[in-house]
mmCIF file of C-alpha atoms in Angstrom:
data_model
loop_
_atom_site.group_PDB
_atom_site.id
_atom_site.type_symbol
_atom_site.label_atom_id
_atom_site.label_comp_id
_atom_site.label_asym_id
_atom_site.label_seq_id
_atom_site.Cartn_x
_atom_site.Cartn_y
_atom_site.Cartn_z
ATOM 1 C CA MET N 4 2.940 -17.354 -9.619
ATOM 2 C CA PRO N 5 2.491 -17.429 -5.819
ATOM 3 C CA ASN N 6 -0.932 -16.674 -4.418
ATOM 4 C CA ARG N 7 -1.713 -13.181 -3.270
ATOM 5 C CA VAL N 8 -1.566 -12.738 0.544
ATOM 6 C CA ALA N 9 -4.114 -11.161 2.799
ATOM 7 C CA LEU N 10 -3.905 -10.362 6.468
ATOM 8 C CA VAL N 11 -7.286 -10.250 8.224
ATOM 9 C CA THR N 12 -7.326 -9.096 11.838
ATOM 10 C CA GLY N 13 -10.175 -10.278 14.070
ATOM 11 C CA GLY N 14 -10.728 -13.042 11.540
ATOM 12 C CA ALA N 15 -11.809 -15.978 13.654
ATOM 13 C CA ARG N 16 -15.440 -15.181 14.258
ATOM 14 C CA ARG N 17 -18.565 -13.495 12.912
ATOM 15 C CA VAL N 18 -17.979 -10.964 10.103
ATOM 16 C CA GLY N 19 -14.209 -11.407 10.317
ATOM 17 C CA ALA N 20 -14.521 -15.138 9.617
ATOM 18 C CA GLU N 21 -16.601 -14.485 6.519
ATOM 19 C CA ILE N 22 -13.983 -12.074 5.273
ATOM 20 C CA VAL N 23 -11.330 -14.750 5.653
ATOM 21 C CA ARG N 24 -13.570 -17.235 3.813
ATOM 22 C CA SER N 25 -14.042 -14.778 0.962
ATOM 23 C CA PHE N 26 -10.273 -14.343 0.455
ATOM 24 C CA ALA N 27 -9.665 -18.037 0.608
ATOM 25 C CA ALA N 28 -12.381 -18.652 -1.988
ATOM 26 C CA ARG N 29 -10.611 -16.174 -4.268
ATOM 27 C CA GLY N 30 -7.327 -18.046 -3.966
ATOM 28 C CA TYR N 31 -5.535 -15.871 -1.449
ATOM 29 C CA ASP N 32 -3.203 -17.247 1.211
ATOM 30 C CA VAL N 33 -4.361 -15.663 4.507
ATOM 31 C CA LEU N 34 -2.810 -14.791 7.854
ATOM 32 C CA LEU N 35 -5.755 -15.125 10.193
ATOM 33 C CA HIS N 36 -5.294 -12.982 13.278
ATOM 34 C CA HIS N 37 -7.355 -13.488 16.442
ATOM 35 C CA GLY N 38 -7.257 -11.963 19.901
ATOM 36 C CA HIS N 39 -8.795 -14.619 22.121
ATOM 37 C CA SER N 40 -10.524 -17.224 19.929
ATOM 38 C CA PRO N 41 -7.978 -20.035 19.274
ATOM 39 C CA ASP N 42 -10.518 -22.844 18.789
ATOM 40 C CA ALA N 43 -12.632 -20.872 16.268
ATOM 41 C CA ALA N 44 -9.488 -19.802 14.395
ATOM 42 C CA ALA N 45 -8.127 -23.357 14.190
ATOM 43 C CA ALA N 46 -11.451 -24.778 13.014
ATOM 44 C CA LEU N 47 -11.828 -22.090 10.318
ATOM 45 C CA ALA N 48 -8.264 -22.545 9.119
ATOM 46 C CA ALA N 49 -8.689 -26.306 8.835
ATOM 47 C CA GLU N 50 -11.958 -25.902 6.916
ATOM 48 C CA LEU N 51 -10.489 -23.455 4.407
ATOM 49 C CA ARG N 52 -7.256 -25.375 3.798
ATOM 50 C CA SER N 53 -9.336 -28.450 2.935
ATOM 51 C CA GLU N 54 -11.938 -26.624 0.833
ATOM 52 C CA HIS N 55 -9.715 -24.262 -1.167
ATOM 53 C CA GLY N 56 -6.173 -25.660 -0.955
ATOM 54 C CA VAL N 57 -4.726 -22.351 0.148
ATOM 55 C CA ARG N 58 -2.373 -21.562 3.035
ATOM 56 C CA ILE N 59 -4.182 -20.323 6.139
ATOM 57 C CA GLU N 60 -1.841 -19.481 8.981
ATOM 58 C CA ILE N 61 -2.864 -18.265 12.433
ATOM 59 C CA VAL N 62 -1.414 -15.559 14.633
ATOM 60 C CA GLN N 63 -2.695 -14.615 18.088
ATOM 61 C CA ALA N 64 -2.150 -11.074 19.374
ATOM 62 C CA ASP N 65 -3.964 -8.813 21.830
ATOM 63 C CA PHE N 66 -4.265 -5.496 20.063
ATOM 64 C CA ALA N 67 -4.522 -3.679 23.394
ATOM 65 C CA ASP N 68 -0.749 -4.263 23.396
ATOM 66 C CA VAL N 69 0.861 -1.388 21.499
ATOM 67 C CA HIS N 70 3.445 -3.706 19.902
ATOM 68 C CA ALA N 71 0.908 -6.313 18.652
ATOM 69 C CA PRO N 72 -0.029 -4.738 15.263
ATOM 70 C CA ALA N 73 3.548 -4.457 14.083
ATOM 71 C CA LEU N 74 4.376 -7.983 15.326
ATOM 72 C CA THR N 75 1.397 -9.279 13.375
ATOM 73 C CA VAL N 76 2.609 -7.710 10.143
ATOM 74 C CA ASP N 77 6.073 -9.100 10.865
ATOM 75 C CA THR N 78 4.551 -12.530 11.169
ATOM 76 C CA ALA N 79 2.880 -12.161 7.755
ATOM 77 C CA MET N 80 6.185 -11.311 6.138
ATOM 78 C CA ARG N 81 8.052 -14.072 7.861
ATOM 79 C CA VAL N 82 5.456 -16.692 6.972
ATOM 80 C CA PHE N 83 4.501 -15.616 3.436
ATOM 81 C CA GLY N 84 7.242 -13.218 2.354
ATOM 82 C CA ALA N 85 4.717 -10.771 0.944
ATOM 83 C CA LEU N 86 1.546 -8.861 1.880
ATOM 84 C CA ASP N 87 -0.888 -7.614 -0.704
ATOM 85 C CA VAL N 88 -4.051 -6.780 1.267
ATOM 86 C CA VAL N 89 -4.622 -5.835 4.918
ATOM 87 C CA VAL N 90 -8.159 -5.966 6.371
ATOM 88 C CA SER N 91 -8.371 -4.424 9.784
ATOM 89 C CA SER N 92 -11.454 -5.994 11.389
ATOM 90 C CA ALA N 93 -10.440 -6.468 15.057
ATOM 91 C CA SER N 94 -12.432 -4.273 17.385
ATOM 92 C CA VAL N 95 -14.184 -4.147 20.735
ATOM 93 C CA MET N 96 -17.615 -2.851 21.556
ATOM 94 C CA LEU N 97 -18.372 -2.315 25.221
ATOM 95 C CA MET N 98 -22.008 -1.406 26.140
ATOM 96 C CA HIS N 99 -22.371 0.788 29.200
ATOM 97 C CA PRO N 100 -24.484 3.814 30.136
ATOM 98 C CA PHE N 101 -22.762 7.189 29.893
ATOM 99 C CA ASP N 102 -22.138 7.489 33.637
ATOM 100 C CA ALA N 103 -20.829 3.906 33.931
ATOM 101 C CA VAL N 104 -17.964 4.050 31.475
ATOM 102 C CA THR N 105 -14.604 3.742 33.278
ATOM 103 C CA PRO N 106 -11.235 5.155 32.198
ATOM 104 C CA GLN N 107 -9.989 1.622 31.785
ATOM 105 C CA GLU N 108 -12.823 0.801 29.350
ATOM 106 C CA TRP N 109 -12.206 3.981 27.442
ATOM 107 C CA GLU N 110 -8.507 3.225 27.116
ATOM 108 C CA GLN N 111 -9.180 -0.394 26.061
ATOM 109 C CA THR N 112 -11.668 0.672 23.375
ATOM 110 C CA SER N 113 -9.397 3.420 22.062
ATOM 111 C CA ALA N 114 -6.389 1.190 22.022
ATOM 112 C CA ILE N 115 -8.009 -1.617 20.005
ATOM 113 C CA ASN N 116 -10.375 0.390 17.787
ATOM 114 C CA LEU N 117 -8.178 3.337 16.944
ATOM 115 C CA ARG N 118 -4.542 3.078 18.028
ATOM 116 C CA ALA N 119 -4.087 -0.491 16.773
ATOM 117 C CA PRO N 120 -5.343 0.274 13.198
ATOM 118 C CA PHE N 121 -2.909 3.228 12.903
ATOM 119 C CA PHE N 122 0.091 1.175 13.867
ATOM 120 C CA LEU N 123 -1.113 -1.743 11.756
ATOM 121 C CA PHE N 124 -1.250 0.585 8.752
ATOM 122 C CA GLN N 125 2.127 2.054 9.605
ATOM 123 C CA ALA N 126 3.785 -1.373 9.837
ATOM 124 C CA ALA N 127 2.035 -2.617 6.666
ATOM 125 C CA ALA N 128 3.054 0.437 4.665
ATOM 126 C CA ARG N 129 6.702 -0.317 5.369
ATOM 127 C CA VAL N 130 6.557 -3.768 3.734
ATOM 128 C CA MET N 131 3.767 -3.744 1.194
ATOM 129 C CA ALA N 132 4.693 -3.463 -2.471
ATOM 130 C CA ASP N 133 3.213 -0.752 -4.717
ATOM 131 C CA GLY N 134 -0.431 -1.464 -5.440
ATOM 132 C CA GLY N 135 -1.124 -2.822 -1.974
ATOM 133 C CA VAL N 136 -4.559 -2.249 -0.390
ATOM 134 C CA ILE N 137 -5.688 -1.567 3.177
ATOM 135 C CA VAL N 138 -9.376 -1.826 4.211
ATOM 136 C CA GLN N 139 -10.646 -0.854 7.653
ATOM 137 C CA LEU N 140 -13.964 -1.967 9.174
ATOM 138 C CA SER N 141 -15.767 1.022 10.563
ATOM 139 C CA ASP N 142 -19.397 1.089 11.689
ATOM 140 C CA HIS N 143 -22.624 2.942 10.852
ATOM 141 C CA LEU N 144 -22.614 3.948 14.524
ATOM 142 C CA ALA N 145 -19.713 6.300 13.665
ATOM 143 C CA PHE N 146 -22.323 8.551 12.054
ATOM 144 C CA GLU N 147 -25.206 8.241 14.538
ATOM 145 C CA SER N 148 -25.799 9.660 17.984
ATOM 146 C CA ILE N 149 -28.841 7.762 19.193
ATOM 147 C CA PHE N 150 -27.097 4.930 21.073
ATOM 148 C CA PRO N 151 -25.897 6.462 24.344
ATOM 149 C CA ASN N 152 -24.730 3.107 25.717
ATOM 150 C CA LEU N 153 -21.989 2.835 23.065
ATOM 151 C CA ILE N 154 -20.196 6.166 23.293
ATOM 152 C CA PRO N 155 -16.562 4.940 23.400
ATOM 153 C CA HIS N 156 -17.238 2.598 20.467
ATOM 154 C CA GLN N 157 -18.924 5.302 18.433
ATOM 155 C CA VAL N 158 -16.312 7.926 19.127
ATOM 156 C CA THR N 159 -13.410 5.609 18.084
ATOM 157 C CA LYS N 160 -15.235 4.482 14.926
ATOM 158 C CA ALA N 161 -15.924 8.099 14.012
ATOM 159 C CA ALA N 162 -12.202 8.895 14.435
ATOM 160 C CA LEU N 163 -11.399 6.125 12.037
ATOM 161 C CA THR N 164 -12.984 8.212 9.215
ATOM 162 C CA GLN N 165 -10.311 10.835 9.580
ATOM 163 C CA LEU N 166 -7.646 8.177 9.985
ATOM 164 C CA ILE N 167 -8.673 6.635 6.654
ATOM 165 C CA ARG N 168 -8.644 9.963 4.879
ATOM 166 C CA THR N 169 -5.324 11.118 6.157
ATOM 167 C CA THR N 170 -3.639 7.731 5.772
ATOM 168 C CA ALA N 171 -4.952 7.445 2.216
ATOM 169 C CA SER N 172 -3.447 10.862 1.481
ATOM 170 C CA ALA N 173 -0.156 9.939 3.123
ATOM 171 C CA LEU N 174 0.293 6.656 1.283
ATOM 172 C CA ALA N 175 -0.995 7.550 -2.151
ATOM 173 C CA PRO N 176 -0.242 6.715 -4.908
ATOM 174 C CA ARG N 177 1.702 3.719 -3.744
ATOM 175 C CA LEU N 178 -1.055 2.142 -1.522
ATOM 176 C CA ARG N 179 -4.822 2.587 -1.374
ATOM 177 C CA VAL N 180 -6.651 2.918 1.971
ATOM 178 C CA ASN N 181 -10.401 2.637 2.332
ATOM 179 C CA ALA N 182 -13.056 1.548 4.845
ATOM 180 C CA VAL N 183 -16.499 -0.068 4.951
ATOM 181 C CA ALA N 184 -19.092 0.973 7.483
ATOM 182 C CA PRO N 185 -21.550 -1.944 8.001
ATOM 183 C CA GLY N 186 -25.049 -1.374 9.390
ATOM 184 C CA LEU N 187 -26.867 -3.988 11.343
ATOM 185 C CA VAL N 188 -25.101 -7.273 10.399
ATOM 186 C CA LEU N 189 -25.508 -10.433 12.403
ATOM 187 C CA ALA N 190 -27.886 -8.915 14.970
ATOM 188 C CA PRO N 191 -26.696 -9.423 18.535
ATOM 189 C CA ASP N 192 -28.507 -12.164 20.498
ATOM 190 C CA GLU N 193 -29.638 -9.642 23.081
ATOM 191 C CA LEU N 194 -31.401 -7.524 20.455
ATOM 192 C CA SER N 195 -35.153 -8.316 20.570
ATOM 193 C CA GLU N 196 -37.214 -8.971 17.520
ATOM 194 C CA GLU N 197 -39.162 -5.787 18.133
ATOM 195 C CA ALA N 198 -35.932 -3.760 18.355
ATOM 196 C CA ILE N 199 -34.786 -5.200 15.062
ATOM 197 C CA LYS N 200 -38.129 -4.307 13.394
ATOM 198 C CA SER N 201 -37.864 -0.798 14.742
ATOM 199 C CA PHE N 202 -34.328 -0.416 13.388
ATOM 200 C CA LEU N 203 -35.306 -1.733 9.989
ATOM 201 C CA ARG N 204 -37.956 0.971 9.599
ATOM 202 C CA ASP N 205 -35.059 3.266 8.685
ATOM 203 C CA VAL N 206 -33.328 0.786 6.350
ATOM 204 C CA PRO N 207 -34.626 1.109 2.787
ATOM 205 C CA MET N 208 -33.525 -2.450 1.905
ATOM 206 C CA SER N 209 -35.736 -3.697 4.797
ATOM 207 C CA ARG N 210 -33.467 -6.436 6.001
ATOM 208 C CA VAL N 211 -30.566 -7.138 8.339
ATOM 209 C CA GLY N 212 -27.267 -7.303 6.458
ATOM 210 C CA SER N 213 -25.148 -10.422 6.127
ATOM 211 C CA PRO N 214 -21.429 -10.977 6.557
ATOM 212 C CA SER N 215 -21.307 -11.663 2.846
ATOM 213 C CA ASP N 216 -22.558 -8.148 2.123
ATOM 214 C CA VAL N 217 -19.563 -6.791 3.971
ATOM 215 C CA ALA N 218 -17.084 -9.126 2.362
ATOM 216 C CA GLN N 219 -18.322 -8.251 -1.149
ATOM 217 C CA ALA N 220 -17.868 -4.518 -0.391
ATOM 218 C CA ILE N 221 -14.347 -5.158 0.761
ATOM 219 C CA HIS N 222 -13.498 -6.974 -2.431
ATOM 220 C CA PHE N 223 -14.957 -4.108 -4.470
ATOM 221 C CA LEU N 224 -12.500 -1.790 -2.702
ATOM 222 C CA VAL N 225 -9.636 -4.210 -3.197
ATOM 223 C CA ASP N 226 -10.361 -4.387 -6.929
ATOM 224 C CA ALA N 227 -11.130 -0.692 -7.548
ATOM 225 C CA PRO N 228 -7.757 0.834 -8.570
ATOM 226 C CA TYR N 229 -8.948 4.460 -8.629
ATOM 227 C CA VAL N 230 -10.719 4.506 -5.298
ATOM 228 C CA THR N 231 -8.949 5.610 -2.108
ATOM 229 C CA GLY N 232 -9.836 7.525 1.065
ATOM 230 C CA ILE N 233 -13.529 6.627 1.262
ATOM 231 C CA VAL N 234 -15.774 5.121 3.917
ATOM 232 C CA LEU N 235 -18.304 2.975 1.987
ATOM 233 C CA PRO N 236 -21.657 2.483 3.820
ATOM 234 C CA VAL N 237 -22.860 -1.103 3.766
ATOM 235 C CA ASP N 238 -26.030 -0.467 5.624
ATOM 236 C CA GLY N 239 -28.962 -1.114 3.301
ATOM 237 C CA GLY N 240 -29.379 2.590 2.770
ATOM 238 C CA ARG N 241 -29.788 3.603 6.426
ATOM 239 C CA HIS N 242 -27.404 6.447 5.847
ATOM 240 C CA LEU N 243 -30.049 8.124 3.709
ATOM 241 C CA ARG N 244 -31.921 9.152 6.877
ATOM 242 C CA ARG N 245 -29.036 11.453 7.912
#
């Protein structure tokens, strides 16, 4: 039997790279999409081919281009001939004060974080066999309003919740569509130790999350045949404060 096939967008770095690793470790062939990280993508692909003996192919596409999501799915079908799982991880997070956000930044964020997932799902739904699974990466910031420097990011991630629900309804029972909403995972370099400690006061698990935490949640959703249309918090319990 051929290996199952996963497409992971934004898979070259950080959490996306760990997601790719997790699929390779489970014996999947993977189409690794990246936007602008060719060296990281090549190094990761070489590592996983050697370690797991699976096929890791690379596709570059800028998801600000309206045609890029469909072309990425077309590449998966051309290279592997099948597509079992799609993980939509590509996103952009621009940090600016409320009065400094430009129309161009708003459009870029909306295009990559919201428009691209919809057209990725649409293209995937046309070619995936019954039983296929789509998983979107959302963000705990979709449900919080205390970070005024991230408004375009938060708004687009919040809109993904409705996109997941409506797409899950539209594609059921043939395909399942879910999302994970990570909390603080891989703290940004610019975040001070004191800021991290302050954030963790509202996290019952009292630690920063890891990319592995996110990957494990994704595989739960991939393997749970009666679960669709949910956004699963992976935030150490921070959602309990809401």
